[in-house]
Coordinates of C-alpha atoms in Angstrom, one line a residue:
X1 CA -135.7 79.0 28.0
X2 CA -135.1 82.7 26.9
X3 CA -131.3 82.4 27.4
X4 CA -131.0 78.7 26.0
X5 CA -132.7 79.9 22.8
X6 CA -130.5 83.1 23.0
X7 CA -127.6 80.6 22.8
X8 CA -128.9 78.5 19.9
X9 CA -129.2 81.3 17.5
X10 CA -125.6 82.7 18.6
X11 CA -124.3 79.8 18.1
X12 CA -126.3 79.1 14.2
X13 CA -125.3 82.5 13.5
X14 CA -121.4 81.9 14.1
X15 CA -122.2 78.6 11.9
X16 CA -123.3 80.7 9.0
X17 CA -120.4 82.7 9.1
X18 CA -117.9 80.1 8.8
X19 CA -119.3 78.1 6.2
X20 CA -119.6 81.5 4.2
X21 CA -115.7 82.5 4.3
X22 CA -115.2 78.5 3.7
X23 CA -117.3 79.5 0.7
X24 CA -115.6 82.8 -0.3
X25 CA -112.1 81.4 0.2
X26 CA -112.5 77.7 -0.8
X27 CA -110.6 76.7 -4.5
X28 CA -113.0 76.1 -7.3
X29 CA -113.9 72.6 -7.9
X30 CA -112.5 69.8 -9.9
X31 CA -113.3 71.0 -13.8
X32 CA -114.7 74.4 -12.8
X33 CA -111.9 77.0 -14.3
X34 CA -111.4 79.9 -12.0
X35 CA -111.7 83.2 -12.8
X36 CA -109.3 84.9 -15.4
X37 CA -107.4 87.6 -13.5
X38 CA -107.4 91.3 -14.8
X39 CA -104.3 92.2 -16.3
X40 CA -104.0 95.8 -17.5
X41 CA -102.1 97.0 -20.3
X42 CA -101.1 100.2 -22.0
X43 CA -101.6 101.3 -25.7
X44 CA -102.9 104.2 -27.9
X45 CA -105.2 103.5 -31.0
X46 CA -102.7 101.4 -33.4
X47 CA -105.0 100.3 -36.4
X48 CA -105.1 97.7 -37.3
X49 CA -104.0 96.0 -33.9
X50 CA -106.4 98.3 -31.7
X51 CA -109.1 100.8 -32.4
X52 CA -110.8 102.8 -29.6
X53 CA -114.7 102.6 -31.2
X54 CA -117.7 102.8 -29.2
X55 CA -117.8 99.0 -28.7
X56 CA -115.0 99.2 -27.1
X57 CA -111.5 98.1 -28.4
X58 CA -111.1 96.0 -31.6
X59 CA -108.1 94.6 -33.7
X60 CA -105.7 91.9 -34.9
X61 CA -103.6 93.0 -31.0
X62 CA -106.7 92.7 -29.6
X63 CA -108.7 89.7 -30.8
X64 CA -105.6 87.2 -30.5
X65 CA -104.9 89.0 -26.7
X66 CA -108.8 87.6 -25.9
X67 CA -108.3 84.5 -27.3
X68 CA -104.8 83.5 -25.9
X69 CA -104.9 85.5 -22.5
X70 CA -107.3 83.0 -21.1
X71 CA -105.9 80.3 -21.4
X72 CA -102.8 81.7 -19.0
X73 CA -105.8 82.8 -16.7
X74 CA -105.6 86.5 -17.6
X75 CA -108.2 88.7 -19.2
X76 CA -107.2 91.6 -21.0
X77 CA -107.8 95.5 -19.6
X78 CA -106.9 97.9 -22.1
X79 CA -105.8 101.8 -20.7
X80 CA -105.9 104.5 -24.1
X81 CA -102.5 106.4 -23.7
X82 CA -99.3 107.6 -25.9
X83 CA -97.2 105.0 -26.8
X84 CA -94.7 107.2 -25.1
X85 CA -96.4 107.3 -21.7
X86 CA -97.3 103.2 -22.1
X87 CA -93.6 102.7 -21.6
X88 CA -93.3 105.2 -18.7
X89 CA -96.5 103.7 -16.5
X90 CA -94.8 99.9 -17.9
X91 CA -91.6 101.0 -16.5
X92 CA -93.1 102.5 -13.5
X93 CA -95.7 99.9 -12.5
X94 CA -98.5 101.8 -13.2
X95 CA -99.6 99.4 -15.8
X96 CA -98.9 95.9 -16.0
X97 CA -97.7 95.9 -19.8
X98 CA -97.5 96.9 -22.9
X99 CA -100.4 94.9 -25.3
X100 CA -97.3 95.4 -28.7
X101 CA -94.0 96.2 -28.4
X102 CA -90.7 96.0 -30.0
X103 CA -88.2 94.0 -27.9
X104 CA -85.4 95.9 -27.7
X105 CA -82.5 95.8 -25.1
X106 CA -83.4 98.7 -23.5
X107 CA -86.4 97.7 -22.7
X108 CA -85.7 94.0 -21.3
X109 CA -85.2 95.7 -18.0
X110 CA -88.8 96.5 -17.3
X111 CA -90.9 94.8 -19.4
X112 CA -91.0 90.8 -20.3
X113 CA -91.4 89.8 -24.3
X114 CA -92.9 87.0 -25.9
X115 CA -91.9 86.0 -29.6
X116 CA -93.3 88.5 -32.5
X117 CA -97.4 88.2 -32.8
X118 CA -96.6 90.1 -35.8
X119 CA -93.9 91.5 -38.3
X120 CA -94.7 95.5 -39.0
X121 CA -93.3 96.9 -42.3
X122 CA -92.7 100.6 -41.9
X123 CA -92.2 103.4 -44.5
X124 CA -91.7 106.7 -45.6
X125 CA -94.6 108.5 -46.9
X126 CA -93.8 111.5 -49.1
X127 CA -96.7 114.1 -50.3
X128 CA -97.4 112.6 -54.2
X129 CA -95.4 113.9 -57.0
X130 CA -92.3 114.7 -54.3
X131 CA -91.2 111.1 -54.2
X132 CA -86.9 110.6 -53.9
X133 CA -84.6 107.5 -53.6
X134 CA -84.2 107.5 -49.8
X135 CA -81.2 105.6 -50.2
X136 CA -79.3 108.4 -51.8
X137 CA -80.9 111.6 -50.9
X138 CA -82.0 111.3 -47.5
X139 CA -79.8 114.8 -46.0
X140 CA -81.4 117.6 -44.8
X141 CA -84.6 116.3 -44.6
X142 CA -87.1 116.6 -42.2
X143 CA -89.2 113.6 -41.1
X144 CA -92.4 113.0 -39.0
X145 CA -92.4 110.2 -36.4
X146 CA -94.3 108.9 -33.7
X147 CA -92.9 110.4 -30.3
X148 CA -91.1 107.8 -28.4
X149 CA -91.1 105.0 -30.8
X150 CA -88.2 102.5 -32.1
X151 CA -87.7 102.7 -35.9
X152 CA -84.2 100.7 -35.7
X153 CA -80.6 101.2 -36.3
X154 CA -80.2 102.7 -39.5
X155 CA -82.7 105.8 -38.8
X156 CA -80.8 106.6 -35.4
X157 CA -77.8 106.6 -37.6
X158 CA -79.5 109.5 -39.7
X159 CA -80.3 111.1 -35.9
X160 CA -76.6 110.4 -35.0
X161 CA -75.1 112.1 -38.2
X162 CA -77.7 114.9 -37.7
X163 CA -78.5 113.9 -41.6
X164 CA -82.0 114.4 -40.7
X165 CA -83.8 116.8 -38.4
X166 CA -86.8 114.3 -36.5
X167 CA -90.6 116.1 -35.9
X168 CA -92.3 113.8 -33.1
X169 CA -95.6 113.6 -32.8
X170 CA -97.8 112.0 -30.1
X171 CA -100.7 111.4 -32.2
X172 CA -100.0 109.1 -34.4
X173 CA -103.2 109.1 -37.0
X174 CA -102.4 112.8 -37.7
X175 CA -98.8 111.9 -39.1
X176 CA -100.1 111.5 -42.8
X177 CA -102.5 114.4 -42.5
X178 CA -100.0 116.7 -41.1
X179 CA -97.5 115.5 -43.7
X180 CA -99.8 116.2 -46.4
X181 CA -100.6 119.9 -44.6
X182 CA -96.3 120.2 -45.8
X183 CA -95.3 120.4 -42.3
X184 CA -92.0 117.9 -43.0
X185 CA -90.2 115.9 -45.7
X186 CA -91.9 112.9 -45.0
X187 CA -93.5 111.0 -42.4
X188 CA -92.4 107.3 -41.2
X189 CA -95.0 105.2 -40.1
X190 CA -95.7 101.9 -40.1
X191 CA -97.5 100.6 -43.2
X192 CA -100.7 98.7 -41.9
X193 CA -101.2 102.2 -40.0
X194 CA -101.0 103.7 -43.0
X195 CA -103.0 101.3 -44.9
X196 CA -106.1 101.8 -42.1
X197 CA -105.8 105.3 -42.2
X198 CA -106.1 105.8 -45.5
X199 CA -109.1 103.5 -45.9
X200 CA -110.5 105.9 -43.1
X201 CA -109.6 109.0 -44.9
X202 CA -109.5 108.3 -48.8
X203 CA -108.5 111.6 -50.1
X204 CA -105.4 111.2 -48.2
X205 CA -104.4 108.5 -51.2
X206 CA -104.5 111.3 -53.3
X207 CA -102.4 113.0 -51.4
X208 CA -99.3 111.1 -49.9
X209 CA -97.3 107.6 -51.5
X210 CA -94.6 105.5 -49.7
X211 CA -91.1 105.2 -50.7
X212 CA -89.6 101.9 -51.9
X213 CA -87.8 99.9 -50.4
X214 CA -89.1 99.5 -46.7
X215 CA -87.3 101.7 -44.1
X216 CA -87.3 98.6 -41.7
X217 CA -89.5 95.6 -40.1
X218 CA -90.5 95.8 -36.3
X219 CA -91.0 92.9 -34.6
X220 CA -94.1 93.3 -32.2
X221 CA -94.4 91.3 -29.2
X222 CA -96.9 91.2 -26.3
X223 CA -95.0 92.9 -23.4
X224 CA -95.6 92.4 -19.6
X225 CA -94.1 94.6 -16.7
X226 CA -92.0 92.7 -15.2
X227 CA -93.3 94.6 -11.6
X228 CA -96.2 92.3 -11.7
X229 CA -94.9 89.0 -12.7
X230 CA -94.0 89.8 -16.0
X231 CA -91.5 87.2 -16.6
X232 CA -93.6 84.0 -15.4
X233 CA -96.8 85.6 -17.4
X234 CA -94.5 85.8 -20.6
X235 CA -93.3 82.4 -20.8
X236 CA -96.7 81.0 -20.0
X237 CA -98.2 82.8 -23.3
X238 CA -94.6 81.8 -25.1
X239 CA -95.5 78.4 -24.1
X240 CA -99.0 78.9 -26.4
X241 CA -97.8 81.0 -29.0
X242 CA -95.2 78.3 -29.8
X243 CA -98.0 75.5 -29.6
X244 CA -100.4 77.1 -31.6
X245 CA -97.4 77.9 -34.2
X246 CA -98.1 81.7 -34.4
X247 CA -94.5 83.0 -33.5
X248 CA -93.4 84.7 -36.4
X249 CA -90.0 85.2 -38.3
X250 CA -90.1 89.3 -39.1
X251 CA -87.3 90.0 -41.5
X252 CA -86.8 92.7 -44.6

């Protein structure tokens, strides 16, 4: 009786078991949505797209990211970094995009674009009362930018011609302070940066004034590493973008 009972409760046992891995490993039922998959991403602060705050991050990158991404099944991870170092760990795998980039040639290798999210207006900033026509009197100077970014053709030229003499920085929300300090000409950022950082720090409206016209307009894209599926995870979200109409036309 000992043994037969033995037997019995071997053999529930081994019954358990089974149905739980059929469990664990079965597909989600008909109308139950599975669970969105983690998909991490690389970005500094970039106000107003993404702010670092004790919440946790906010924005206009970030709110449209958790409304879209789940609908491809993804739900956004967000790693604090230099832009700089995004597009190292993108291009090296150890993250799995960029949450906004430019799409630019260079960078079609590694990383996967969808259309513009939005059209980013970017200017030079000039400590008030030193204000010049960029257009004619751009020699010699010395400009701040943010280290490793993209500000388009026409300021490489300067670079090229050695017309200018560029002062990277890796923090970008010093640019306007540091500018203001006199450490450079003038300080190219982008102008809804700008905007927020000044609305954070209102003495530095006091202190610092964009030129006219715009230097140039970046398009900025959601980016995924093409390492981990980059290109089937963009066209998915293109797919949305384009049926919720939010691709946008960026032009000067």
């Amino acid at each position: 009786m000992t043994r037969r009972l033995r037997f019995l409760c071997v053999m529930l046992a081994g019954l358990f078991a089974a149905a739980a891995v059929a469990a664990q490993t079965r597909p989600p039922a008909a109308g139950i949505p599975a669970a969105p998959e983690s998909v991490v991403m690389g970005m500094g602060a970039f106000p107003p797209y993404l702010v670092y705050g004790d919440g946790g991050p906010s924005g206009l990158a970030v709110s449209l990211a958790n409304e879209l991404f789940p609908e491809i099944g993804l739900r956004l991870v967000l790693r604090d970094m230099p832009f700089a170092r995004a597009m190292q760990e993108a291009r090296s795998g150890g993250v799995e995009g960029m949450l906004l980039a430019a799409p630019l040639p260079e960078r079609e290798a590694f990383l996967a674009f969808t259309p513009p999210v939005f059209c980013e207006y970017r200017d030079l900033f000039v400590r008030r009362g030193e204000e010049f026509d960029w257009r004619q009197t751009i020699a010699g100077k010395t400009i701040g930018v943010g280290q490793g970014l993209n500000y388009g053709p026409m300021f490489q030229s300067w670079i090229d011609a050695r017309l200018i003499t560029p002062v990277p920085l890796s923090n970008m929300p010093q640019l306007l302070e540091v500018l203001a300090r006199g450490r450079f000409d003038a300080a190219l950022i982008s102008r809804s940066e700008a905007d927020a950082l000044m609305s954070a720090q209102p003495e530095l409206r006091r202190l610092v004034v964009p030129l006219v016209p715009h230097i140039t307009v970046a398009p900025l894209s959601f980016a995924f590493a093409r390492s981990h599926d980059g290109a089937a995870r963009a066209a998915r979200l293109t797919a949305v973008l384009r049926q919720r109409g939010l691709v946008k036309d960026c032009a000067l």
